[in-house]
Amino acid sequence: MAAASHDPTTTAAWSALGAHGDAQTPDLRGWFAADPGRAERLTLDVADLHVDLSKNLVTDETLHLLRQLAEQTGVQDRLRAMFAGEHINVTEDRAVLHTALRRPAGLDPLTVDGQDVDADVQAELAKVYAFAEKVRSGEWTGVTGQRIETVVNIGIGGSDLGPVMAYEALQAYVHDGLTCRFVSNIDPTDLDETTKDLDPATTLFIVASKTFGTLETLTNARLARQWLWDGLAVEDADEARRSAVAKHFVAVSTALEKVADFGIDTENAFGFWDWVGGRYSVDSAIGTSLAVAIGPERFAEFLAGFHAVDEHARTTPLERNVPLLMGLLNVWYVNFLGAQTHAVLPYSQYLHRFPAYLQQLTMESNGKSVRWDGEAVTTDTGEVFWGEPGTNGQHAFYQLIHQGTRLIPADFLAFATPQHPLSDGGTDVHALFMANFFAQTKALAFGKTAEEVRAEGTAEDVVQARVFSGNRPTTSIMAPSLTPSVLGQLIALYEHITFTQGAVWGIDSFDQWGVELGKQLALQIAPALTGDAAALESQDSSTKALIDWYLQHRS
């Protein structure tokens, strides 16, 4: 039976926030002018992250009411339950323990459902590290005796988005002579483009699928296996083919029988647990490709970054608890100010996949219309996360954020020290880049009045077109540099932001039943595409007409 949930709209804090929002006229210019200490008071640190919340559309009263909402909806009680291993994923009756993946060795043991979680995690991590060292050192070779030069991760969803995002973000730390590539889409183009210039003799595949049954992943794995056999001209004999697979494929899976049937040595299968959701798994064995690329020492730093933010979220009082406050701000924008989307704008090319990663984390977690007790929600939940690196976005969609009719809260991410400091004719290019970062948040907050536009000598008929209303909310998140630890901190920050929103709304942020129906229907429709007349006739008129068109035009 589902645990009792709550309706946040019945709390006193919700009513007070509604009245407060209706009465408030945002005025960042006025608030800053009247309160010289605003920026200092609303800037907080978590580990290496320096977080400025002062350009958000909140007053001290807003924050007070949001903290009351968190208390009245039991956010911190639910957080404690998560860390303790209680089964807060109620629809699957599971603990939610991604935070255990990054607990350092030597802490008081965490036992959940009779299992020593810490011992399990450390044992699997040691196995991943040992494998990573073999590949990096050249001890692990392909079937021809050549060292591995390219690792191809085959997965989808959390088994792809996390590893590829982190690998791209930490390019500066990748081992010389090694590259990683990633295949996720069942579109054959993805695998073909990924492998077409690779040498099978120096390529290693990591097949990441907990059940070793994910349709897209296993289809791509079989295609990759055939590519390997063809490229190495392996004779059509079971022993020869199995030997090639054993040297060029490993798995991240707990379905050892299926792994063995595929041809992978089960000694080279790395596992994780039911209490790890796919979108929370980059710091588990799902991150094996990253551990190979950056090495065990750097991967340990990555995990330490997560843990630092976990401890901040777990122990810091609510008034200075950065991820919880940021989650509450998101609730404020979604439920009281009508925001429907949230932009994440990293001023770092290395983080170009970070917004896509957050799309799964936030939208799969909180895209729910039913509470964890099975009752319908009574308010909006979730928001659309999106973004691109600055300054690219400035020349694309920032127009809508600055002067459009929609409220779009935006998080700006930046780093003080670049991985590649360059100058252009004596100009520090990173300083120029950062000038854009600072200018954008300032422009969004304070805008430009008609009087200021006229003072520049602008013709009256275009004055209004050049007015910027301001009061466009932003959060600035900065760190000294983009290190493995800082990346772990950023990911954990958004995990706990997402958690906070779900806890307020009373929804289960850790299941994802919404992805199942389309997968089931795809299996039912597939025969209709290959000649099954009955399957075709069973479709609705629109789907049948679309399939008919496809079949007529398929060459």
mmCIF file of C-alpha atoms in Angstrom, residues 13 16 44 50 67 91 133 146-147 171 204 210 237 244 280-281 307 352 358 375 409 448 476 485:
data_model
loop_
_atom_site.group_PDB
_atom_site.id
_atom_site.type_symbol
_atom_site.label_atom_id
_atom_site.label_comp_id
_atom_site.label_asym_id
_atom_site.label_seq_id
_atom_site.Cartn_x
_atom_site.Cartn_y
_atom_site.Cartn_z
ATOM 1 C CA ALA A 13 2.140 28.254 3.665
ATOM 2 C CA ALA A 16 0.139 32.555 2.198
ATOM 3 C CA LEU A 44 25.661 31.069 -0.439
ATOM 4 C CA HIS A 50 29.406 29.920 -5.214
ATOM 5 C CA ARG A 67 10.807 27.606 4.073
ATOM 6 C CA THR A 91 5.332 2.374 -6.737
ATOM 7 C CA GLU A 133 43.583 0.426 -14.891
ATOM 8 C CA GLN A 146 46.713 -4.618 -29.646
ATOM 9 C CA ARG A 147 45.908 -2.187 -26.845
ATOM 10 C CA GLN A 171 37.799 16.177 -21.630
ATOM 11 C CA LEU A 204 36.188 -2.028 -26.738
ATOM 12 C CA LYS A 210 20.836 -3.366 -15.936
ATOM 13 C CA ALA A 237 32.835 -20.643 -35.533
ATOM 14 C CA ALA A 244 36.538 -12.022 -29.971
ATOM 15 C CA TYR A 280 20.911 8.801 -10.963
ATOM 16 C CA SER A 281 23.503 6.213 -11.998
ATOM 17 C CA HIS A 307 29.266 13.455 -1.422
ATOM 18 C CA HIS A 352 27.383 21.497 -23.699
ATOM 19 C CA LEU A 358 19.223 17.675 -16.687
ATOM 20 C CA GLU A 375 -4.238 10.446 -5.784
ATOM 21 C CA PRO A 409 13.948 31.426 -14.779
ATOM 22 C CA LYS A 448 16.650 49.222 -19.554
ATOM 23 C CA SER A 476 24.459 32.444 -10.938
ATOM 24 C CA SER A 485 34.887 17.141 -8.065
#
